[in-house]
Amino acid sequence: MQLAHTISELNQALAVADAQGRRVGFVPTMGALHEGHLSLIRKAQADSLFVVVSIFVNPRQFGEGDDLRNYPRTLGVDARILTDLGVDVLFAPSVQEVYPESGVQEISAGELGQRLEGEFRPGHFDGMLTVVNRLFNLVGPDVAFFGAKDAQQLMLVKNMVRAQVANGDREPISIVGCETIRDSEGLALSSRNQRIPADQIPAARSIYRALVAGSKHKSRQDCLDAVTRELDPIIRLEYLELVDPETFAAAQSTEGARLVIACWVGEVRLIDNLLLGGSA
Amino acid sequence: MKIGVIGDDPAGPVLAKAWANAGHELVGVFVESPEAIERIEALLPDVPINNMAAVAEDADLLVLAIPSSDLEITCAGLADLGLFGPKKIVVHLSPLLGYSILADAARFGAIPIALHPVMHFTGTSMDLTVLKNTTVAISAPEPLEPIAQALAIELGAEPVVVTEAQRAAYAEAFEVASSFSSLVVKQALGILEAADVPNPARLIAPVVRSAVEDALAEPVGRIDPKDVL
C-alpha cells in the first residue's frame, strides 16, 4: 500500500493504476475504521479493482459544537489496518489540500438534503456532497462504495452523480451501496460506537431490535408504535420515520419502505435504518 | 494506540503529547534525569512514570527517546525480556540511524520505525507548534512505510521517506546542515565582534537567512564542505 498525503502523491499512485489499465474502486471514509468499512474495501478488492481508500475528517459536514472535536481520529491505527488488508492507496490529505483557498465547487443537497438527517444537522449534506464531489474529482474512480447505514447519504450521492453525468460534467461512476454491518446483537457498526459507555451498549442494541419489531407491521402507525415500544427508555429519539427508499418522502405502508431512525444514546448520536418488505 | 516513551530525550514527551492530541492514549514513560522528570511533569502531568519494562510491555507504540549509541543494546534487552510481539510498533528518533538498528524488535514481529522530526526540541509545549510545520524523515520496511507516514501526519508534520540505503547520506547531510551552518554563522559573528561592531547577530541575521533560503531554492550540486571552509 502507498500512502498519499498530497494530491501530487495521489496522482503518481493513480498513474500506476492507469498504466496497468486497472479500474479504480474508491472507498471514502472519515477514518476510525471498523468492520463496516472493511466490508466495503473487501467488496472492492473482490471486484479486482485498484482500491483507493481516503481518510479525511471533513470539517464542513459537522455542525456547531463538539461533534467534530469528539470524532475519533487515529490515522496510525487505520494505516496499520489498511496495510494488513493490502489496499493499493491510502489517500490521507490535509484540510488545505482538500479545500484550497479557491476553486472548490460547493454542492447543494437540495430538498432531499433538508429532510430527516438534514433537518437535525443543517448543512451536513451540503458539506458531505461537496467533499465527496471533490474527492471524486481527485481520485477519478470507476466505482465508489458506500455503506447502506447512511441511506440518505447514499441516495444523495447517487442523485448527484446521475445529474452530473446527465449534464456531461462527469464520466459515469458506479455507486455501490453495501449492506450495513452489525455486531452479534444487531448494533450497526459505527465509528461513534467507541464512545458509547459499556453500560449503555444494551440500550444502543435495542435500536435494531426495535426496527425489526416495526418491520412486522403493515400500517405506518402500527410500525412506528412498535418501534417506539421496543426502544430502550434511555434513548432520546431525534426522528423515526417510514419513508420511500428513493425519495425519502413519508410512506403509508411498510411494503418496500425504509424505516429510518436517529437517536441519542447518552452523549452519542446514532443512526440506523432497515429496508422493509423482504428485499433488505 | 497505547503509547509509551522510554528515555530522556526532550523529543519523547513532545511527540507523545502530539500523538495524544491526535487521539492516542499515553500509558507510561520511563525517564531518569531530573530535567526529564520535570519535563514529563510539565507536559504530561497525568501520565505515570514507570520502569522501563512496564512501559515497554503496556505500549502498542513504544518510542525510544534515547541516544543513538544505546538503541541497539536497549532493544536487545527488551527483546530478551520477551516484550516485543507482532502487535507492537517500535520507534526511534535518531537522525543518524535507520530502522535496522531495531532488528531485535523486528525479529519478534514488531514494526521497526526510524522517525526523525527535523527540528530542535526544547521539550516544552512550544515544540508542538513547530512540529506542525516541520518535516519528518521516516524509514521503515517498505510495506510498512505507510504506517510510519501516518504517524508523522498525525503529528501534524509532513513525512519524507528516507530508504534504509539513503540513511547514511541523510545522517551525513543532517550533521553537515546542523553543525556546519552554525559554525559558519559563529565565524561571521566572531569577525564582527573582533572589530567591535555592535550587535553582530542582528546585523547579519537577514543575510544569513536569505543565504540559506537562496541555497535551499537552488538546484542541487554536490559540494564537499572541506572545499568551502
Short mmCIF file of C-alpha atoms in Angstrom, two decimals:
data_model
loop_
_atom_site.label_atom_id
_atom_site.label_comp_id
_atom_site.label_asym_id
_atom_site.label_seq_id
_atom_site.Cartn_x
_atom_site.Cartn_y
_atom_site.Cartn_z
CA MET A 1 0.00 0.00 0.00
CA GLN A 2 1.06 3.52 -0.70
CA LEU A 3 0.11 6.48 1.46
CA ALA A 4 -0.62 9.68 -0.44
CA HIS A 5 -0.70 12.79 1.71
CA THR A 6 -0.79 15.24 -1.16
CA ILE A 7 -2.65 15.42 -4.46
CA SER A 8 0.59 15.03 -6.41
CA GLU A 9 1.41 11.85 -4.49
CA LEU A 10 -2.11 10.62 -5.21
CA ASN A 11 -1.67 11.36 -8.93
CA GLN A 12 1.60 9.40 -9.00
CA ALA A 13 -0.13 6.43 -7.39
CA LEU A 14 -3.10 6.66 -9.77
CA ALA A 15 -0.73 6.74 -12.76
CA VAL A 16 0.30 3.21 -11.78
CA ALA A 17 -3.31 2.02 -11.95
CA ASP A 18 -3.71 3.79 -15.27
CA ALA A 19 -0.55 2.23 -16.72
CA GLN A 20 -1.81 -1.20 -15.67
CA GLY A 21 -5.19 -0.46 -17.21
CA ARG A 22 -6.92 -1.16 -13.89
CA ARG A 23 -10.28 0.26 -12.89
CA VAL A 24 -10.26 2.32 -9.72
CA GLY A 25 -12.52 1.45 -6.79
CA PHE A 26 -12.90 4.16 -4.19
CA VAL A 27 -13.94 3.91 -0.55
CA PRO A 28 -14.22 7.36 1.05
CA THR A 29 -14.10 7.29 4.86
CA MET A 30 -13.54 9.54 7.84
CA GLY A 31 -11.17 7.03 9.44
CA ALA A 32 -11.69 5.22 12.75
CA LEU A 33 -12.17 2.19 10.54
CA HIS A 34 -14.36 -0.69 11.64
CA GLU A 35 -15.64 -3.92 10.12
CA GLY A 36 -18.25 -1.97 8.15
CA HIS A 37 -15.56 -0.04 6.27
CA LEU A 38 -13.55 -3.19 5.81
CA SER A 39 -16.52 -4.90 4.18
CA LEU A 40 -16.64 -2.09 1.59
CA ILE A 41 -12.93 -2.48 0.96
CA ARG A 42 -13.15 -6.26 0.64
CA LYS A 43 -16.00 -5.83 -1.83
CA ALA A 44 -13.84 -3.51 -3.92
CA GLN A 45 -10.93 -5.95 -3.75
CA ALA A 46 -13.19 -8.87 -4.69
CA ASP A 47 -14.11 -6.93 -7.82
CA SER A 48 -10.36 -6.78 -8.74
CA LEU A 49 -10.31 -3.01 -8.58
CA PHE A 50 -7.32 -0.79 -7.82
CA VAL A 51 -8.53 0.19 -4.37
CA VAL A 52 -8.15 3.74 -3.08
CA VAL A 53 -9.34 4.43 0.47
CA SER A 54 -9.50 8.03 1.62
CA ILE A 55 -9.40 9.11 5.24
CA PHE A 56 -10.49 12.68 5.66
CA VAL A 57 -12.50 14.06 8.55
CA ASN A 58 -14.47 16.67 6.68
CA PRO A 59 -14.93 19.74 8.87
CA ARG A 60 -17.69 21.00 6.57
CA GLN A 61 -20.10 18.20 7.37
CA PHE A 62 -20.01 18.80 11.10
CA GLY A 63 -22.19 21.47 12.64
CA GLU A 64 -21.53 23.79 15.55
CA GLY A 65 -20.43 22.16 18.77
CA ASP A 66 -18.34 19.25 19.82
CA ASP A 67 -19.16 16.53 17.36
CA LEU A 68 -16.17 17.25 15.10
CA ARG A 69 -13.78 17.52 18.05
CA ASN A 70 -15.08 14.27 19.52
CA TYR A 71 -14.95 12.35 16.28
CA PRO A 72 -12.36 9.59 16.77
CA ARG A 73 -9.22 10.01 14.69
CA THR A 74 -6.19 7.78 14.73
CA LEU A 75 -4.62 7.61 11.29
CA GLY A 76 -1.76 5.45 12.59
CA VAL A 77 -4.15 2.70 13.61
CA ASP A 78 -6.08 2.93 10.36
CA ALA A 79 -2.88 2.82 8.31
CA ARG A 80 -1.95 -0.44 10.05
CA ILE A 81 -5.34 -1.97 9.29
CA LEU A 82 -5.21 -0.91 5.64
CA THR A 83 -1.63 -2.14 5.26
CA ASP A 84 -2.70 -5.56 6.53
CA LEU A 85 -5.64 -5.52 4.15
CA GLY A 86 -3.39 -4.80 1.18
CA VAL A 87 -5.24 -1.75 -0.09
CA ASP A 88 -3.46 -0.10 -3.05
CA VAL A 89 -3.58 3.53 -1.93
CA LEU A 90 -4.47 5.32 1.28
CA PHE A 91 -5.23 8.94 0.48
CA ALA A 92 -4.99 10.96 3.71
CA PRO A 93 -4.99 14.60 2.65
CA SER A 94 -4.76 17.69 4.86
CA VAL A 95 -7.66 20.14 5.06
CA GLN A 96 -5.62 22.63 2.98
CA GLU A 97 -5.17 20.05 0.25
CA VAL A 98 -8.88 19.27 0.02
CA TYR A 99 -10.04 22.85 0.46
CA PRO A 100 -7.58 25.23 -1.17
CA GLU A 101 -8.40 28.95 -0.91
CA SER A 102 -10.46 28.87 -4.07
CA GLY A 103 -11.74 26.62 -6.80
CA VAL A 104 -13.70 24.10 -4.74
CA GLN A 105 -17.18 23.68 -6.14
CA GLU A 106 -19.88 23.90 -3.46
CA ILE A 107 -22.63 21.33 -3.94
CA SER A 108 -26.13 21.81 -2.58
CA ALA A 109 -28.03 18.75 -1.43
CA GLY A 110 -31.32 20.36 -2.42
CA GLU A 111 -34.67 19.46 -0.93
CA LEU A 112 -33.79 15.87 -0.01
CA GLY A 113 -30.84 17.26 1.91
CA GLN A 114 -33.15 19.30 4.13
CA ARG A 115 -35.13 16.36 5.42
CA LEU A 116 -34.52 13.84 8.27
CA GLU A 117 -30.74 13.96 8.84
CA GLY A 118 -30.66 17.30 7.05
CA GLU A 119 -33.24 18.79 9.38
CA PHE A 120 -31.27 17.90 12.51
CA ARG A 121 -27.81 18.53 11.06
CA PRO A 122 -28.23 21.69 8.96
CA GLY A 123 -25.61 21.96 6.22
CA HIS A 124 -24.39 18.41 6.84
CA PHE A 125 -25.35 17.05 3.44
CA ASP A 126 -24.12 20.11 1.53
CA GLY A 127 -20.74 19.60 3.22
CA MET A 128 -20.83 15.85 2.59
CA LEU A 129 -21.63 16.23 -1.13
CA THR A 130 -19.06 18.99 -1.53
CA VAL A 131 -16.28 16.79 -0.19
CA VAL A 132 -17.46 13.64 -1.99
CA ASN A 133 -17.57 15.59 -5.26
CA ARG A 134 -14.09 16.99 -4.58
CA LEU A 135 -12.71 13.54 -3.73
CA PHE A 136 -14.36 12.05 -6.85
CA ASN A 137 -12.62 14.74 -8.91
CA LEU A 138 -9.25 13.99 -7.30
CA VAL A 139 -9.45 10.19 -7.35
CA GLY A 140 -11.44 9.73 -10.58
CA PRO A 141 -12.94 6.39 -9.57
CA ASP A 142 -14.84 3.98 -11.82
CA VAL A 143 -16.71 2.55 -8.84
CA ALA A 144 -17.33 4.04 -5.38
CA PHE A 145 -18.55 2.15 -2.32
CA PHE A 146 -20.81 3.49 0.44
CA GLY A 147 -22.46 1.84 3.42
CA ALA A 148 -26.23 1.49 3.45
CA LYS A 149 -26.27 2.60 7.09
CA ASP A 150 -26.15 6.17 5.79
CA ALA A 151 -29.07 5.54 3.45
CA GLN A 152 -29.89 9.18 2.80
CA GLN A 153 -26.25 9.97 2.08
CA LEU A 154 -26.07 7.08 -0.37
CA MET A 155 -29.17 8.32 -2.22
CA LEU A 156 -27.85 11.90 -2.36
CA VAL A 157 -24.52 10.74 -3.80
CA LYS A 158 -26.31 8.63 -6.41
CA ASN A 159 -28.51 11.58 -7.35
CA MET A 160 -25.53 13.94 -7.57
CA VAL A 161 -23.56 11.63 -9.85
CA ARG A 162 -26.61 10.89 -12.01
CA ALA A 163 -27.24 14.61 -12.52
CA GLN A 164 -23.58 15.34 -13.24
CA VAL A 165 -23.35 12.52 -15.79
CA ALA A 166 -26.58 13.68 -17.44
CA ASN A 167 -25.12 17.21 -17.75
CA GLY A 168 -21.90 15.85 -19.22
CA ASP A 169 -19.96 17.13 -16.20
CA ARG A 170 -18.56 13.79 -15.21
CA GLU A 171 -17.68 10.35 -16.51
CA PRO A 172 -20.04 7.75 -15.04
CA ILE A 173 -19.18 6.39 -11.60
CA SER A 174 -20.94 3.27 -10.44
CA ILE A 175 -22.15 3.96 -6.88
CA VAL A 176 -22.38 0.73 -4.92
CA GLY A 177 -24.34 0.63 -1.66
CA CYS A 178 -23.20 -2.09 0.71
CA GLU A 179 -25.23 -3.78 3.39
CA THR A 180 -24.95 -2.41 6.95
CA ILE A 181 -22.58 -4.48 9.07
CA ARG A 182 -23.86 -5.18 12.59
CA ASP A 183 -22.43 -6.64 15.75
CA SER A 184 -23.65 -10.00 17.05
CA GLU A 185 -26.75 -8.37 18.51
CA GLY A 186 -27.62 -6.14 15.63
CA LEU A 187 -25.99 -2.83 16.60
CA ALA A 188 -24.96 -1.15 13.34
CA LEU A 189 -21.19 -0.66 13.35
CA SER A 190 -20.17 2.99 13.53
CA SER A 191 -17.00 4.87 14.44
CA ARG A 192 -19.11 6.60 17.06
CA ASN A 193 -19.82 3.31 18.85
CA GLN A 194 -16.41 3.51 20.56
CA ARG A 195 -17.74 6.46 22.52
CA ILE A 196 -20.76 4.59 23.93
CA PRO A 197 -20.09 3.65 27.59
CA ALA A 198 -20.22 -0.13 28.17
CA ASP A 199 -23.32 0.10 30.38
CA GLN A 200 -25.26 1.83 27.58
CA ILE A 201 -24.41 -0.68 24.85
CA PRO A 202 -27.55 -2.75 25.64
CA ALA A 203 -29.65 0.37 25.07
CA ALA A 204 -27.88 1.01 21.76
CA ARG A 205 -28.59 -2.57 20.76
CA SER A 206 -32.32 -2.03 21.28
CA ILE A 207 -32.33 0.19 18.17
CA TYR A 208 -32.05 -2.66 15.70
CA ARG A 209 -34.38 -4.85 17.73
CA ALA A 210 -36.93 -2.05 17.60
CA LEU A 211 -36.59 -1.64 13.82
CA VAL A 212 -37.13 -5.36 13.37
CA ALA A 213 -40.20 -5.20 15.63
CA GLY A 214 -41.56 -2.36 13.48
CA SER A 215 -40.97 -4.34 10.29
CA LYS A 216 -43.56 -6.92 11.39
CA HIS A 217 -46.43 -4.49 10.84
CA LYS A 218 -48.18 -3.31 7.71
CA SER A 219 -49.54 0.13 8.52
CA ARG A 220 -47.39 3.16 9.16
CA GLN A 221 -48.72 3.90 12.62
CA ASP A 222 -48.55 0.31 13.87
CA CYS A 223 -44.99 0.10 12.62
CA LEU A 224 -43.81 3.32 14.26
CA ASP A 225 -45.61 2.46 17.52
CA ALA A 226 -43.95 -0.95 17.64
CA VAL A 227 -40.51 0.63 17.18
CA THR A 228 -41.12 3.18 19.93
CA ARG A 229 -42.30 0.47 22.34
CA GLU A 230 -39.21 -1.65 21.80
CA LEU A 231 -36.62 1.16 22.18
CA ASP A 232 -34.77 1.27 25.49
CA PRO A 233 -36.24 4.12 27.62
CA ILE A 234 -32.87 5.92 27.98
CA ILE A 235 -32.81 6.54 24.22
CA ARG A 236 -33.73 10.05 23.16
CA LEU A 237 -35.34 9.90 19.76
CA GLU A 238 -34.46 12.56 17.19
CA TYR A 239 -36.51 11.22 14.33
CA LEU A 240 -38.22 7.98 13.46
CA GLU A 241 -39.81 7.76 10.02
CA LEU A 242 -41.15 5.32 7.49
CA VAL A 243 -40.07 6.62 4.09
CA ASP A 244 -39.97 5.84 0.41
CA PRO A 245 -36.43 4.47 -0.17
CA GLU A 246 -35.89 6.66 -3.28
CA THR A 247 -37.45 9.98 -2.36
CA PHE A 248 -37.40 9.71 1.44
CA ALA A 249 -40.96 11.08 1.46
CA ALA A 250 -43.26 9.65 4.16
CA ALA A 251 -44.65 6.21 3.27
CA GLN A 252 -48.04 4.97 4.45
CA SER A 253 -47.32 1.26 4.34
CA THR A 254 -44.24 -0.73 5.31
CA GLU A 255 -44.28 -2.53 1.94
CA GLY A 256 -40.94 -1.73 0.25
CA ALA A 257 -40.42 1.25 2.55
CA ARG A 258 -37.36 2.18 4.59
CA LEU A 259 -37.61 2.62 8.32
CA VAL A 260 -35.10 5.28 9.39
CA ILE A 261 -34.08 6.40 12.86
CA ALA A 262 -31.70 8.86 14.53
CA CYS A 263 -31.34 8.96 18.29
CA TRP A 264 -29.05 9.73 21.17
CA VAL A 265 -27.63 7.12 23.50
CA GLY A 266 -26.12 9.26 26.25
CA GLU A 267 -23.73 11.67 24.50
CA VAL A 268 -23.55 9.67 21.27
CA ARG A 269 -25.78 10.23 18.26
CA LEU A 270 -26.56 7.08 16.30
CA ILE A 271 -28.47 6.43 13.08
CA ASP A 272 -29.77 3.21 11.61
CA ASN A 273 -32.31 2.04 9.04
CA LEU A 274 -33.98 -1.05 7.70
CA LEU A 275 -35.39 -1.69 4.24
CA LEU A 276 -38.74 -3.45 4.69
CA GLY A 277 -40.68 -5.87 2.58
CA GLY A 278 -38.24 -8.70 2.29
CA SER A 279 -35.60 -7.29 -0.06
CA ALA A 280 -33.27 -5.91 2.66
CA MET B 1 -2.84 3.08 20.16
CA LYS B 2 -1.33 2.95 23.61
CA ILE B 3 1.87 4.99 23.59
CA GLY B 4 4.85 4.55 25.89
CA VAL B 5 8.06 6.58 25.93
CA ILE B 6 11.46 5.40 27.11
CA GLY B 7 14.32 7.85 27.57
CA ASP B 8 15.26 11.40 28.50
CA ASP B 9 15.41 12.96 25.03
CA PRO B 10 13.17 16.06 25.08
CA ALA B 11 11.58 14.96 21.78
CA GLY B 12 9.97 11.98 23.52
CA PRO B 13 7.31 13.71 25.64
CA VAL B 14 6.62 16.26 22.89
CA LEU B 15 5.83 13.58 20.32
CA ALA B 16 3.81 11.66 22.89
CA LYS B 17 1.78 14.79 23.63
CA ALA B 18 1.21 15.42 19.91
CA TRP B 19 0.04 11.85 19.37
CA ALA B 20 -2.23 12.10 22.39
CA ASN B 21 -3.75 15.22 20.81
CA ALA B 22 -4.35 13.14 17.69
CA GLY B 23 -6.42 10.66 19.70
CA HIS B 24 -3.92 8.13 21.04
CA GLU B 25 -3.63 7.10 24.65
CA LEU B 26 -0.46 7.60 26.73
CA VAL B 27 0.18 4.69 29.06
CA GLY B 28 3.55 5.45 30.66
CA VAL B 29 7.01 6.93 30.42
CA PHE B 30 10.40 5.89 31.71
CA VAL B 31 12.76 8.80 32.41
CA GLU B 32 15.81 9.13 34.64
CA SER B 33 17.29 12.62 34.79
CA PRO B 34 15.70 15.30 37.00
CA GLU B 35 15.28 17.57 33.94
CA ALA B 36 13.47 14.83 32.04
CA ILE B 37 11.20 14.13 35.02
CA GLU B 38 10.42 17.84 35.21
CA ARG B 39 9.52 17.90 31.51
CA ILE B 40 7.13 14.98 32.00
CA GLU B 41 5.50 16.70 34.96
CA ALA B 42 5.02 19.87 32.94
CA LEU B 43 3.95 18.35 29.62
CA LEU B 44 2.32 15.06 30.58
CA PRO B 45 1.20 15.52 34.21
CA ASP B 46 -1.33 12.67 34.08
CA VAL B 47 1.00 10.08 32.60
CA PRO B 48 2.59 7.67 35.10
CA ILE B 49 6.38 7.43 35.30
CA ASN B 50 7.16 3.74 35.42
CA ASN B 51 10.03 1.29 34.98
CA MET B 52 11.33 0.55 31.52
CA ALA B 53 9.95 -2.98 31.18
CA ALA B 54 6.46 -1.96 32.30
CA VAL B 55 6.36 0.91 29.79
CA ALA B 56 7.54 -1.41 27.01
CA GLU B 57 5.01 -4.05 27.95
CA ASP B 58 1.97 -1.75 28.10
CA ALA B 59 2.67 0.19 24.90
CA ASP B 60 1.44 -0.62 21.39
CA LEU B 61 3.68 2.18 20.13
CA LEU B 62 6.98 2.32 22.01
CA VAL B 63 9.09 5.43 21.50
CA LEU B 64 12.79 5.02 22.23
CA ALA B 65 13.91 8.58 23.04
CA ILE B 66 17.44 7.53 23.90
CA PRO B 67 20.90 8.28 22.48
CA SER B 68 21.76 6.50 19.21
CA SER B 69 24.55 4.60 20.91
CA ASP B 70 22.09 2.99 23.35
CA LEU B 71 19.47 1.90 20.81
CA GLU B 72 20.86 -1.50 19.94
CA ILE B 73 21.53 -2.65 23.49
CA THR B 74 18.21 -1.33 24.83
CA CYS B 75 16.32 -3.02 22.05
CA ALA B 76 18.18 -6.28 22.66
CA GLY B 77 17.48 -6.09 26.39
CA LEU B 78 13.75 -5.53 25.91
CA ALA B 79 13.67 -8.31 23.32
CA ASP B 80 15.31 -10.69 25.79
CA LEU B 81 12.54 -9.90 28.25
CA GLY B 82 10.04 -11.03 25.61
CA LEU B 83 8.46 -7.58 25.33
CA PHE B 84 8.26 -7.30 21.54
CA GLY B 85 5.44 -9.06 19.72
CA PRO B 86 3.80 -8.61 16.33
CA LYS B 87 1.33 -6.08 17.73
CA LYS B 88 3.98 -3.54 18.68
CA ILE B 89 5.43 -0.60 16.84
CA VAL B 90 8.91 0.46 17.98
CA VAL B 91 10.09 3.93 17.02
CA HIS B 92 13.48 5.58 17.48
CA LEU B 93 14.14 9.28 16.92
CA SER B 94 17.79 9.38 15.97
CA PRO B 95 18.77 11.22 12.78
CA LEU B 96 21.84 9.02 12.48
CA LEU B 97 20.33 5.56 12.07
CA GLY B 98 17.71 3.73 10.06
CA TYR B 99 15.26 1.11 11.24
CA SER B 100 17.77 -1.79 11.07
CA ILE B 101 19.14 -0.82 14.46
CA LEU B 102 15.79 -2.07 15.85
CA ALA B 103 16.36 -5.55 14.36
CA ASP B 104 15.99 -7.23 17.74
CA ALA B 105 12.44 -5.90 18.00
CA ALA B 106 11.64 -6.76 14.38
CA ARG B 107 12.86 -10.32 14.96
CA PHE B 108 9.85 -10.84 17.21
CA GLY B 109 7.44 -9.32 14.72
CA ALA B 110 7.37 -5.74 15.98
CA ILE B 111 7.28 -2.98 13.36
CA PRO B 112 10.56 -1.04 13.42
CA ILE B 113 10.40 2.64 12.50
CA ALA B 114 13.02 5.38 12.43
CA LEU B 115 11.21 8.69 12.77
CA HIS B 116 13.19 11.90 12.92
CA PRO B 117 11.39 15.25 13.13
CA VAL B 118 13.75 17.74 11.53
CA MET B 119 13.72 20.39 14.26
CA HIS B 120 15.31 21.37 17.53
CA PHE B 121 13.39 20.20 20.59
CA THR B 122 13.21 22.24 23.79
CA GLY B 123 10.93 19.70 25.47
CA THR B 124 8.22 22.28 26.10
CA SER B 125 4.76 22.78 24.65
CA MET B 126 6.23 25.40 22.26
CA ASP B 127 7.66 22.48 20.27
CA LEU B 128 4.14 21.35 19.42
CA THR B 129 3.63 24.39 17.19
CA VAL B 130 6.98 23.95 15.45
CA LEU B 131 6.23 20.27 14.94
CA LYS B 132 3.17 21.15 12.87
CA ASN B 133 5.33 22.92 10.29
CA THR B 134 8.23 20.57 10.14
CA THR B 135 9.19 17.61 8.01
CA VAL B 136 9.77 14.18 9.48
CA ALA B 137 12.28 11.78 7.96
CA ILE B 138 10.86 8.28 8.26
CA SER B 139 12.33 4.87 7.49
CA ALA B 140 10.58 1.55 7.81
CA PRO B 141 10.47 -1.75 5.91
CA GLU B 142 8.88 -0.81 2.59
CA PRO B 143 5.45 -2.47 3.00
CA LEU B 144 5.11 -0.77 6.39
CA GLU B 145 6.18 2.73 5.30
CA PRO B 146 2.54 3.97 5.26
CA ILE B 147 2.27 3.30 8.98
CA ALA B 148 5.33 5.46 9.63
CA GLN B 149 3.98 8.15 7.29
CA ALA B 150 0.63 8.09 9.06
CA LEU B 151 2.32 8.54 12.44
CA ALA B 152 4.16 11.59 11.09
CA ILE B 153 0.96 13.03 9.62
CA GLU B 154 -0.72 12.60 12.99
CA LEU B 155 1.96 14.82 14.48
CA GLY B 156 0.76 17.46 12.03
CA ALA B 157 4.06 17.19 10.14
CA GLU B 158 5.00 16.27 6.58
CA PRO B 159 6.56 12.82 6.21
CA VAL B 160 9.51 12.26 3.87
CA VAL B 161 10.51 8.67 3.23
CA VAL B 162 14.24 8.02 3.53
CA THR B 163 15.09 4.47 2.49
CA GLU B 164 17.47 2.39 4.54
CA ALA B 165 20.06 2.71 1.75
CA GLN B 166 19.73 6.51 1.84
CA ARG B 167 20.01 6.69 5.58
CA ALA B 168 23.80 7.16 5.76
CA ALA B 169 23.52 10.09 3.34
CA TYR B 170 20.70 11.54 5.43
CA ALA B 171 22.78 11.26 8.60
CA GLU B 172 25.72 12.98 6.93
CA ALA B 173 23.60 15.74 5.41
CA PHE B 174 21.85 16.34 8.71
CA GLU B 175 25.17 16.60 10.54
CA VAL B 176 26.58 18.96 7.92
CA ALA B 177 23.48 21.14 7.84
CA SER B 178 23.14 21.42 11.60
CA SER B 179 26.75 21.72 12.69
CA PHE B 180 28.44 23.46 9.76
CA SER B 181 25.81 26.14 9.34
CA SER B 182 26.10 27.15 12.99
CA LEU B 183 29.88 27.01 12.68
CA VAL B 184 29.86 29.37 9.69
CA VAL B 185 27.45 31.78 11.37
CA LYS B 186 29.56 31.82 14.53
CA GLN B 187 32.64 32.53 12.44
CA ALA B 188 30.96 35.54 10.83
CA LEU B 189 29.80 36.80 14.23
CA GLY B 190 33.33 36.42 15.56
CA ILE B 191 34.76 38.58 12.81
CA LEU B 192 32.30 41.38 13.57
CA GLU B 193 32.82 41.09 17.30
CA ALA B 194 36.58 41.27 16.92
CA ALA B 195 36.09 44.56 15.03
CA ASP B 196 33.85 45.86 17.88
CA VAL B 197 30.76 46.10 15.66
CA PRO B 198 27.72 46.34 17.97
CA ASN B 199 25.03 43.66 17.94
CA PRO B 200 26.60 41.41 15.29
CA ALA B 201 23.79 38.84 15.33
CA ARG B 202 21.15 41.39 14.50
CA LEU B 203 23.33 42.91 11.82
CA ILE B 204 23.91 39.74 9.82
CA ALA B 205 20.69 37.86 10.57
CA PRO B 206 18.99 38.93 7.30
CA VAL B 207 21.88 37.86 5.11
CA VAL B 208 22.24 34.55 6.93
CA ARG B 209 18.57 33.79 6.48
CA SER B 210 18.38 34.86 2.85
CA ALA B 211 21.59 32.97 2.02
CA VAL B 212 20.07 29.81 3.49
CA GLU B 213 16.76 30.36 1.69
CA ASP B 214 18.58 31.00 -1.62
CA ALA B 215 20.75 27.94 -1.20
CA LEU B 216 17.68 25.79 -0.47
CA ALA B 217 15.96 27.10 -3.60
CA GLU B 218 18.91 26.48 -5.91
CA PRO B 219 19.31 23.31 -7.95
CA VAL B 220 21.34 20.69 -6.14
CA GLY B 221 25.01 20.27 -6.89
CA ARG B 222 27.28 18.28 -4.70
CA ILE B 223 29.76 20.36 -2.71
CA ASP B 224 32.42 18.97 -0.48
CA PRO B 225 32.29 21.05 2.71
CA LYS B 226 36.08 20.79 3.01
CA ASP B 227 36.46 22.84 -0.18
CA VAL B 228 34.32 25.65 1.24
CA LEU B 229 35.96 26.11 4.60
#
